[in-house]
mmCIF file of N, CA and C in Angstrom:
data_model
loop_
_atom_site.group_PDB
_atom_site.id
_atom_site.type_symbol
_atom_site.label_atom_id
_atom_site.label_comp_id
_atom_site.label_asym_id
_atom_site.label_seq_id
_atom_site.Cartn_x
_atom_site.Cartn_y
_atom_site.Cartn_z
ATOM 1 N N UNK A 1 5.960 1.540 -7.147
ATOM 2 C CA UNK A 1 5.436 1.261 -5.814
ATOM 3 C C UNK A 1 4.840 2.563 -5.273
ATOM 4 N N UNK A 2 3.659 2.440 -4.678
ATOM 5 C CA UNK A 2 3.031 3.573 -4.000
ATOM 6 C C UNK A 2 2.623 3.121 -2.605
ATOM 7 N N UNK A 3 2.544 4.053 -1.709
ATOM 8 C CA UNK A 3 2.113 3.747 -0.353
ATOM 9 C C UNK A 3 1.324 4.899 0.208
ATOM 10 N N UNK A 4 0.421 4.593 1.105
ATOM 11 C CA UNK A 4 -0.388 5.615 1.737
ATOM 12 C C UNK A 4 -1.566 4.986 2.448
ATOM 13 N N UNK A 5 -2.592 5.794 2.632
ATOM 14 C CA UNK A 5 -3.796 5.371 3.346
ATOM 15 C C UNK A 5 -4.954 5.298 2.358
ATOM 16 N N UNK A 6 -5.741 4.235 2.443
ATOM 17 C CA UNK A 6 -6.925 4.082 1.599
ATOM 18 C C UNK A 6 -7.954 5.124 2.039
ATOM 19 N N UNK A 7 -8.360 5.974 1.095
ATOM 20 C CA UNK A 7 -9.287 7.063 1.398
ATOM 21 C C UNK A 7 -10.671 6.496 1.725
ATOM 22 N N UNK A 8 -11.234 6.958 2.847
ATOM 23 C CA UNK A 8 -12.570 6.528 3.290
ATOM 24 C C UNK A 8 -13.603 6.791 2.197
ATOM 25 N N UNK A 9 -14.468 5.816 1.955
ATOM 26 C CA UNK A 9 -15.577 5.976 1.021
ATOM 27 C C UNK A 9 -15.221 5.818 -0.449
ATOM 28 N N UNK A 10 -13.984 5.379 -0.761
ATOM 29 C CA UNK A 10 -13.586 5.275 -2.167
ATOM 30 C C UNK A 10 -13.468 3.845 -2.679
ATOM 31 N N UNK A 11 -13.577 2.852 -1.818
ATOM 32 C CA UNK A 11 -13.422 1.464 -2.263
ATOM 33 C C UNK A 11 -14.660 1.047 -3.057
ATOM 34 N N UNK A 12 -14.430 0.621 -4.304
ATOM 35 C CA UNK A 12 -15.533 0.207 -5.177
ATOM 36 C C UNK A 12 -15.144 -1.083 -5.879
ATOM 37 N N UNK A 13 -16.145 -1.938 -6.084
ATOM 38 C CA UNK A 13 -15.925 -3.204 -6.788
ATOM 39 C C UNK A 13 -16.835 -3.230 -8.014
ATOM 40 N N UNK A 14 -16.296 -2.746 -9.145
ATOM 41 C CA UNK A 14 -17.118 -2.758 -10.367
ATOM 42 C C UNK A 14 -17.302 -4.189 -10.868
ATOM 43 N N UNK A 15 -18.521 -4.579 -11.107
ATOM 44 C CA UNK A 15 -18.776 -5.938 -11.586
ATOM 45 C C UNK A 15 -18.727 -6.959 -10.463
ATOM 46 N N UNK A 16 -18.658 -8.237 -10.854
ATOM 47 C CA UNK A 16 -18.698 -9.320 -9.877
ATOM 48 C C UNK A 16 -17.365 -10.030 -9.696
ATOM 49 N N UNK A 17 -16.305 -9.561 -10.354
ATOM 50 C CA UNK A 17 -15.008 -10.228 -10.282
ATOM 51 C C UNK A 17 -14.197 -9.795 -9.074
ATOM 52 N N UNK A 18 -12.892 -9.985 -9.169
ATOM 53 C CA UNK A 18 -11.978 -9.663 -8.079
ATOM 54 C C UNK A 18 -11.384 -8.263 -8.199
ATOM 55 N N UNK A 19 -11.876 -7.461 -9.152
ATOM 56 C CA UNK A 19 -11.326 -6.123 -9.346
ATOM 57 C C UNK A 19 -11.868 -5.166 -8.295
ATOM 58 N N UNK A 20 -10.956 -4.378 -7.730
ATOM 59 C CA UNK A 20 -11.325 -3.356 -6.755
ATOM 60 C C UNK A 20 -10.607 -2.066 -7.137
ATOM 61 N N UNK A 21 -11.294 -0.942 -6.942
ATOM 62 C CA UNK A 21 -10.714 0.368 -7.198
ATOM 63 C C UNK A 21 -10.836 1.194 -5.930
ATOM 64 N N UNK A 22 -9.813 2.000 -5.650
ATOM 65 C CA UNK A 22 -9.838 2.860 -4.468
ATOM 66 C C UNK A 22 -8.839 3.986 -4.645
ATOM 67 N N UNK A 23 -9.013 5.031 -3.845
ATOM 68 C CA UNK A 23 -8.066 6.136 -3.832
ATOM 69 C C UNK A 23 -7.093 5.927 -2.691
ATOM 70 N N UNK A 24 -5.855 6.325 -2.932
ATOM 71 C CA UNK A 24 -4.784 6.195 -1.949
ATOM 72 C C UNK A 24 -4.164 7.572 -1.752
ATOM 73 N N UNK A 25 -3.966 7.975 -0.493
ATOM 74 C CA UNK A 25 -3.384 9.288 -0.227
ATOM 75 C C UNK A 25 -2.209 9.192 0.732
ATOM 76 N N UNK A 26 -1.275 10.120 0.541
ATOM 77 C CA UNK A 26 -0.170 10.278 1.487
ATOM 78 C C UNK A 26 -0.323 11.615 2.210
ATOM 79 N N UNK A 27 -1.533 12.173 2.164
ATOM 80 C CA UNK A 27 -1.909 13.462 2.739
ATOM 81 C C UNK A 27 -1.324 14.639 1.977
ATOM 82 N N UNK A 28 -0.619 14.381 0.876
ATOM 83 C CA UNK A 28 -0.128 15.446 0.013
ATOM 84 C C UNK A 28 -0.776 15.327 -1.367
ATOM 85 N N UNK A 29 -1.017 14.097 -1.804
ATOM 86 C CA UNK A 29 -1.646 13.854 -3.096
ATOM 87 C C UNK A 29 -2.488 12.584 -3.018
ATOM 88 N N UNK A 30 -3.288 12.388 -4.054
ATOM 89 C CA UNK A 30 -4.175 11.218 -4.125
ATOM 90 C C UNK A 30 -3.963 10.541 -5.475
ATOM 91 N N UNK A 31 -3.917 9.217 -5.467
ATOM 92 C CA UNK A 31 -3.828 8.450 -6.704
ATOM 93 C C UNK A 31 -4.924 7.391 -6.693
ATOM 94 N N UNK A 32 -5.544 7.205 -7.861
ATOM 95 C CA UNK A 32 -6.564 6.160 -8.009
ATOM 96 C C UNK A 32 -5.838 4.849 -8.290
ATOM 97 N N UNK A 33 -6.208 3.791 -7.555
ATOM 98 C CA UNK A 33 -5.567 2.483 -7.687
ATOM 99 C C UNK A 33 -6.601 1.471 -8.163
ATOM 100 N N UNK A 34 -6.177 0.608 -9.089
ATOM 101 C CA UNK A 34 -7.026 -0.481 -9.572
ATOM 102 C C UNK A 34 -6.250 -1.775 -9.366
ATOM 103 N N UNK A 35 -6.905 -2.767 -8.763
ATOM 104 C CA UNK A 35 -6.248 -4.042 -8.469
ATOM 105 C C UNK A 35 -7.213 -5.181 -8.735
ATOM 106 N N UNK A 36 -6.717 -6.232 -9.357
ATOM 107 C CA UNK A 36 -7.510 -7.437 -9.562
ATOM 108 C C UNK A 36 -6.807 -8.580 -8.846
ATOM 109 N N UNK A 37 -7.466 -9.113 -7.836
ATOM 110 C CA UNK A 37 -6.897 -10.197 -7.048
ATOM 111 C C UNK A 37 -7.505 -10.219 -5.663
ATOM 112 N N UNK A 38 -6.977 -11.074 -4.827
ATOM 113 C CA UNK A 38 -7.465 -11.196 -3.453
ATOM 114 C C UNK A 38 -6.703 -10.206 -2.581
ATOM 115 N N UNK A 39 -7.440 -9.359 -1.889
ATOM 116 C CA UNK A 39 -6.829 -8.356 -1.017
ATOM 117 C C UNK A 39 -6.411 -8.977 0.311
ATOM 118 N N UNK A 40 -5.397 -8.403 0.957
ATOM 119 C CA UNK A 40 -4.993 -8.906 2.278
ATOM 120 C C UNK A 40 -6.116 -8.727 3.301
ATOM 121 N N UNK A 41 -6.145 -9.569 4.308
ATOM 122 C CA UNK A 41 -7.177 -9.495 5.351
ATOM 123 C C UNK A 41 -7.204 -8.137 6.044
ATOM 124 N N UNK A 42 -6.057 -7.479 6.170
ATOM 125 C CA UNK A 42 -5.985 -6.196 6.875
ATOM 126 C C UNK A 42 -6.353 -5.000 6.001
ATOM 127 N N UNK A 43 -6.722 -5.223 4.735
ATOM 128 C CA UNK A 43 -7.095 -4.126 3.840
ATOM 129 C C UNK A 43 -8.421 -3.530 4.288
ATOM 130 N N UNK A 44 -8.428 -2.213 4.540
ATOM 131 C CA UNK A 44 -9.639 -1.493 4.945
ATOM 132 C C UNK A 44 -9.501 -0.022 4.566
ATOM 133 N N UNK A 45 -10.627 0.657 4.457
ATOM 134 C CA UNK A 45 -10.588 2.106 4.299
ATOM 135 C C UNK A 45 -9.951 2.703 5.549
ATOM 136 N N UNK A 46 -9.103 3.694 5.357
ATOM 137 C CA UNK A 46 -8.419 4.326 6.475
ATOM 138 C C UNK A 46 -7.164 3.588 6.905
ATOM 139 N N UNK A 47 -6.862 2.447 6.273
ATOM 140 C CA UNK A 47 -5.702 1.615 6.607
ATOM 141 C C UNK A 47 -4.550 1.932 5.663
ATOM 142 N N UNK A 48 -3.329 1.859 6.168
ATOM 143 C CA UNK A 48 -2.150 2.054 5.337
ATOM 144 C C UNK A 48 -1.863 0.821 4.499
ATOM 145 N N UNK A 49 -1.509 1.050 3.229
ATOM 146 C CA UNK A 49 -1.142 -0.052 2.336
ATOM 147 C C UNK A 49 0.055 0.351 1.478
ATOM 148 N N UNK A 50 0.653 -0.647 0.880
ATOM 149 C CA UNK A 50 1.676 -0.451 -0.136
ATOM 150 C C UNK A 50 1.225 -1.263 -1.339
ATOM 151 N N UNK A 51 1.323 -0.661 -2.526
ATOM 152 C CA UNK A 51 0.936 -1.363 -3.750
ATOM 153 C C UNK A 51 2.095 -1.330 -4.742
ATOM 154 N N UNK A 52 2.358 -2.465 -5.348
ATOM 155 C CA UNK A 52 3.358 -2.562 -6.414
ATOM 156 C C UNK A 52 2.620 -2.633 -7.736
ATOM 157 N N UNK A 53 3.131 -1.941 -8.745
ATOM 158 C CA UNK A 53 2.498 -1.955 -10.053
ATOM 159 C C UNK A 53 3.037 -0.857 -10.939
ATOM 160 N N UNK A 54 2.179 -0.335 -11.811
ATOM 161 C CA UNK A 54 2.592 0.694 -12.770
ATOM 162 C C UNK A 54 1.494 1.738 -12.941
ATOM 163 N N UNK A 55 1.928 2.950 -13.226
ATOM 164 C CA UNK A 55 1.010 4.039 -13.535
ATOM 165 C C UNK A 55 0.664 3.943 -15.019
ATOM 166 N N UNK A 56 -0.633 3.935 -15.343
ATOM 167 C CA UNK A 56 -1.003 3.861 -16.757
ATOM 168 C C UNK A 56 -1.081 5.265 -17.354
ATOM 169 N N UNK A 57 -1.380 5.348 -18.634
ATOM 170 C CA UNK A 57 -1.368 6.635 -19.333
ATOM 171 C C UNK A 57 -2.457 7.587 -18.860
ATOM 172 N N UNK A 58 -3.501 7.077 -18.221
ATOM 173 C CA UNK A 58 -4.567 7.946 -17.715
ATOM 174 C C UNK A 58 -4.327 8.375 -16.269
ATOM 175 N N UNK A 59 -3.164 8.009 -15.712
ATOM 176 C CA UNK A 59 -2.828 8.439 -14.351
ATOM 177 C C UNK A 59 -3.335 7.524 -13.260
ATOM 178 N N UNK A 60 -3.898 6.387 -13.642
ATOM 179 C CA UNK A 60 -4.383 5.407 -12.668
ATOM 180 C C UNK A 60 -3.264 4.404 -12.380
ATOM 181 N N UNK A 61 -3.068 4.070 -11.101
ATOM 182 C CA UNK A 61 -2.048 3.103 -10.722
ATOM 183 C C UNK A 61 -2.660 1.712 -10.796
ATOM 184 N N UNK A 62 -2.141 0.866 -11.677
ATOM 185 C CA UNK A 62 -2.634 -0.502 -11.830
ATOM 186 C C UNK A 62 -1.715 -1.397 -11.010
ATOM 187 N N UNK A 63 -2.238 -1.887 -9.890
ATOM 188 C CA UNK A 63 -1.439 -2.660 -8.944
ATOM 189 C C UNK A 63 -1.384 -4.130 -9.330
ATOM 190 N N UNK A 64 -0.208 -4.712 -9.178
ATOM 191 C CA UNK A 64 -0.043 -6.151 -9.366
ATOM 192 C C UNK A 64 0.011 -6.863 -8.019
ATOM 193 N N UNK A 65 0.195 -6.072 -6.942
ATOM 194 C CA UNK A 65 0.268 -6.614 -5.582
ATOM 195 C C UNK A 65 -0.151 -5.526 -4.602
ATOM 196 N N UNK A 66 -0.916 -5.897 -3.587
ATOM 197 C CA UNK A 66 -1.319 -4.972 -2.524
ATOM 198 C C UNK A 66 -0.923 -5.587 -1.190
ATOM 199 N N UNK A 67 -0.191 -4.821 -0.396
ATOM 200 C CA UNK A 67 0.261 -5.261 0.925
ATOM 201 C C UNK A 67 -0.329 -4.338 1.978
ATOM 202 N N UNK A 68 -0.938 -4.892 3.011
ATOM 203 C CA UNK A 68 -1.483 -4.084 4.102
ATOM 204 C C UNK A 68 -0.375 -3.810 5.106
ATOM 205 N N UNK A 69 -0.294 -2.556 5.539
ATOM 206 C CA UNK A 69 0.690 -2.202 6.560
ATOM 207 C C UNK A 69 0.121 -2.607 7.913
ATOM 208 N N UNK A 70 0.917 -3.291 8.706
ATOM 209 C CA UNK A 70 0.452 -3.737 10.019
ATOM 210 C C UNK A 70 0.351 -2.583 10.998
ATOM 211 N N UNK A 71 1.275 -1.645 10.924
ATOM 212 C CA UNK A 71 1.240 -0.453 11.773
ATOM 213 C C UNK A 71 2.186 0.581 11.193
ATOM 214 N N UNK A 72 2.344 1.703 11.880
ATOM 215 C CA UNK A 72 3.179 2.792 11.375
ATOM 216 C C UNK A 72 4.655 2.429 11.334
ATOM 217 N N UNK A 73 5.046 1.329 11.953
ATOM 218 C CA UNK A 73 6.447 0.926 11.967
ATOM 219 C C UNK A 73 6.802 -0.021 10.829
ATOM 220 N N UNK A 74 5.841 -0.348 9.981
ATOM 221 C CA UNK A 74 6.112 -1.288 8.895
ATOM 222 C C UNK A 74 7.203 -0.740 7.981
ATOM 223 N N UNK A 75 8.108 -1.602 7.574
ATOM 224 C CA UNK A 75 9.153 -1.237 6.636
ATOM 225 C C UNK A 75 9.254 -2.350 5.596
ATOM 226 N N UNK A 76 9.175 -1.997 4.293
ATOM 227 C CA UNK A 76 9.278 -3.022 3.266
ATOM 228 C C UNK A 76 10.587 -3.798 3.382
ATOM 229 N N UNK A 77 10.569 -5.099 3.084
ATOM 230 C CA UNK A 77 11.765 -5.932 3.229
ATOM 231 C C UNK A 77 12.979 -5.402 2.480
ATOM 232 N N UNK A 78 12.768 -4.857 1.259
ATOM 233 C CA UNK A 78 13.922 -4.378 0.503
ATOM 234 C C UNK A 78 14.563 -3.153 1.149
ATOM 235 N N UNK A 79 13.764 -2.343 1.862
ATOM 236 C CA UNK A 79 14.324 -1.197 2.583
ATOM 237 C C UNK A 79 15.149 -1.700 3.764
ATOM 238 N N UNK A 80 14.623 -2.688 4.480
ATOM 239 C CA UNK A 80 15.376 -3.267 5.600
ATOM 240 C C UNK A 80 16.684 -3.882 5.111
ATOM 241 N N UNK A 81 16.640 -4.598 3.980
ATOM 242 C CA UNK A 81 17.853 -5.207 3.427
ATOM 243 C C UNK A 81 18.880 -4.149 3.050
ATOM 244 N N UNK A 82 18.420 -3.069 2.418
ATOM 245 C CA UNK A 82 19.334 -1.998 2.014
ATOM 246 C C UNK A 82 19.977 -1.347 3.230
ATOM 247 N N UNK A 83 19.190 -1.165 4.306
ATOM 248 C CA UNK A 83 19.735 -0.567 5.529
ATOM 249 C C UNK A 83 20.786 -1.480 6.150
ATOM 250 N N UNK A 84 20.509 -2.779 6.157
ATOM 251 C CA UNK A 84 21.473 -3.736 6.712
ATOM 252 C C UNK A 84 22.776 -3.718 5.919
ATOM 253 N N UNK A 85 22.660 -3.724 4.583
ATOM 254 C CA UNK A 85 23.843 -3.744 3.718
ATOM 255 C C UNK A 85 24.679 -2.482 3.868
ATOM 256 N N UNK A 86 24.018 -1.345 4.113
ATOM 257 C CA UNK A 86 24.752 -0.084 4.237
ATOM 258 C C UNK A 86 25.284 0.135 5.648
ATOM 259 N N UNK A 87 24.927 -0.775 6.569
ATOM 260 C CA UNK A 87 25.415 -0.658 7.943
ATOM 261 C C UNK A 87 24.622 0.306 8.806
ATOM 262 N N UNK A 88 23.475 0.784 8.310
ATOM 263 C CA UNK A 88 22.643 1.696 9.092
ATOM 264 C C UNK A 88 21.969 0.941 10.223
ATOM 265 N N UNK A 89 21.756 1.647 11.322
ATOM 266 C CA UNK A 89 21.083 1.064 12.479
ATOM 267 C C UNK A 89 19.622 0.800 12.135
ATOM 268 N N UNK A 90 19.160 -0.379 12.501
ATOM 269 C CA UNK A 90 17.770 -0.745 12.258
ATOM 270 C C UNK A 90 16.882 -0.121 13.327
ATOM 271 N N UNK A 91 15.737 0.468 12.926
ATOM 272 C CA UNK A 91 14.832 1.033 13.928
ATOM 273 C C UNK A 91 14.204 -0.062 14.771
ATOM 274 N N UNK A 92 13.869 0.265 16.006
ATOM 275 C CA UNK A 92 13.203 -0.695 16.876
ATOM 276 C C UNK A 92 11.748 -0.783 16.469
ATOM 277 N N UNK A 93 11.307 -1.993 16.124
ATOM 278 C CA UNK A 93 9.920 -2.186 15.712
ATOM 279 C C UNK A 93 9.061 -2.710 16.850
ATOM 280 N N UNK A 94 9.647 -2.907 18.017
ATOM 281 C CA UNK A 94 8.914 -3.448 19.162
ATOM 282 C C UNK A 94 8.948 -2.479 20.334
ATOM 283 N N UNK A 95 8.681 -1.233 20.067
ATOM 284 C CA UNK A 95 8.704 -0.226 21.118
ATOM 285 C C UNK A 95 7.676 -0.551 22.186
ATOM 286 N N UNK A 96 8.080 -0.449 23.425
ATOM 287 C CA UNK A 96 7.157 -0.637 24.535
ATOM 288 C C UNK A 96 6.918 -2.080 24.908
ATOM 289 N N UNK A 97 7.610 -3.002 24.271
ATOM 290 C CA UNK A 97 7.405 -4.423 24.593
ATOM 291 C C UNK A 97 8.537 -4.903 25.461
#
């Protein structure tokens, strides 16, 4: 699993299929991601995403799933489940409401 922000100007669709390639950064490093499938509606350059998949031998992350982060408070379900099981306090995701 990798997460970060889609780097502006890197989204490319080679050919006419559903394959898309883009760079993803966490502001410390950059990884090239390749995904074949339908992207979430919220997928955009400059937007935070999480991708599940595997790193191939050439250092490219081949994603099997791409999830768009709704905002900076997004937390993957398995992280929330682990926090609940360990008894940790859940962060407030509705600040200011």
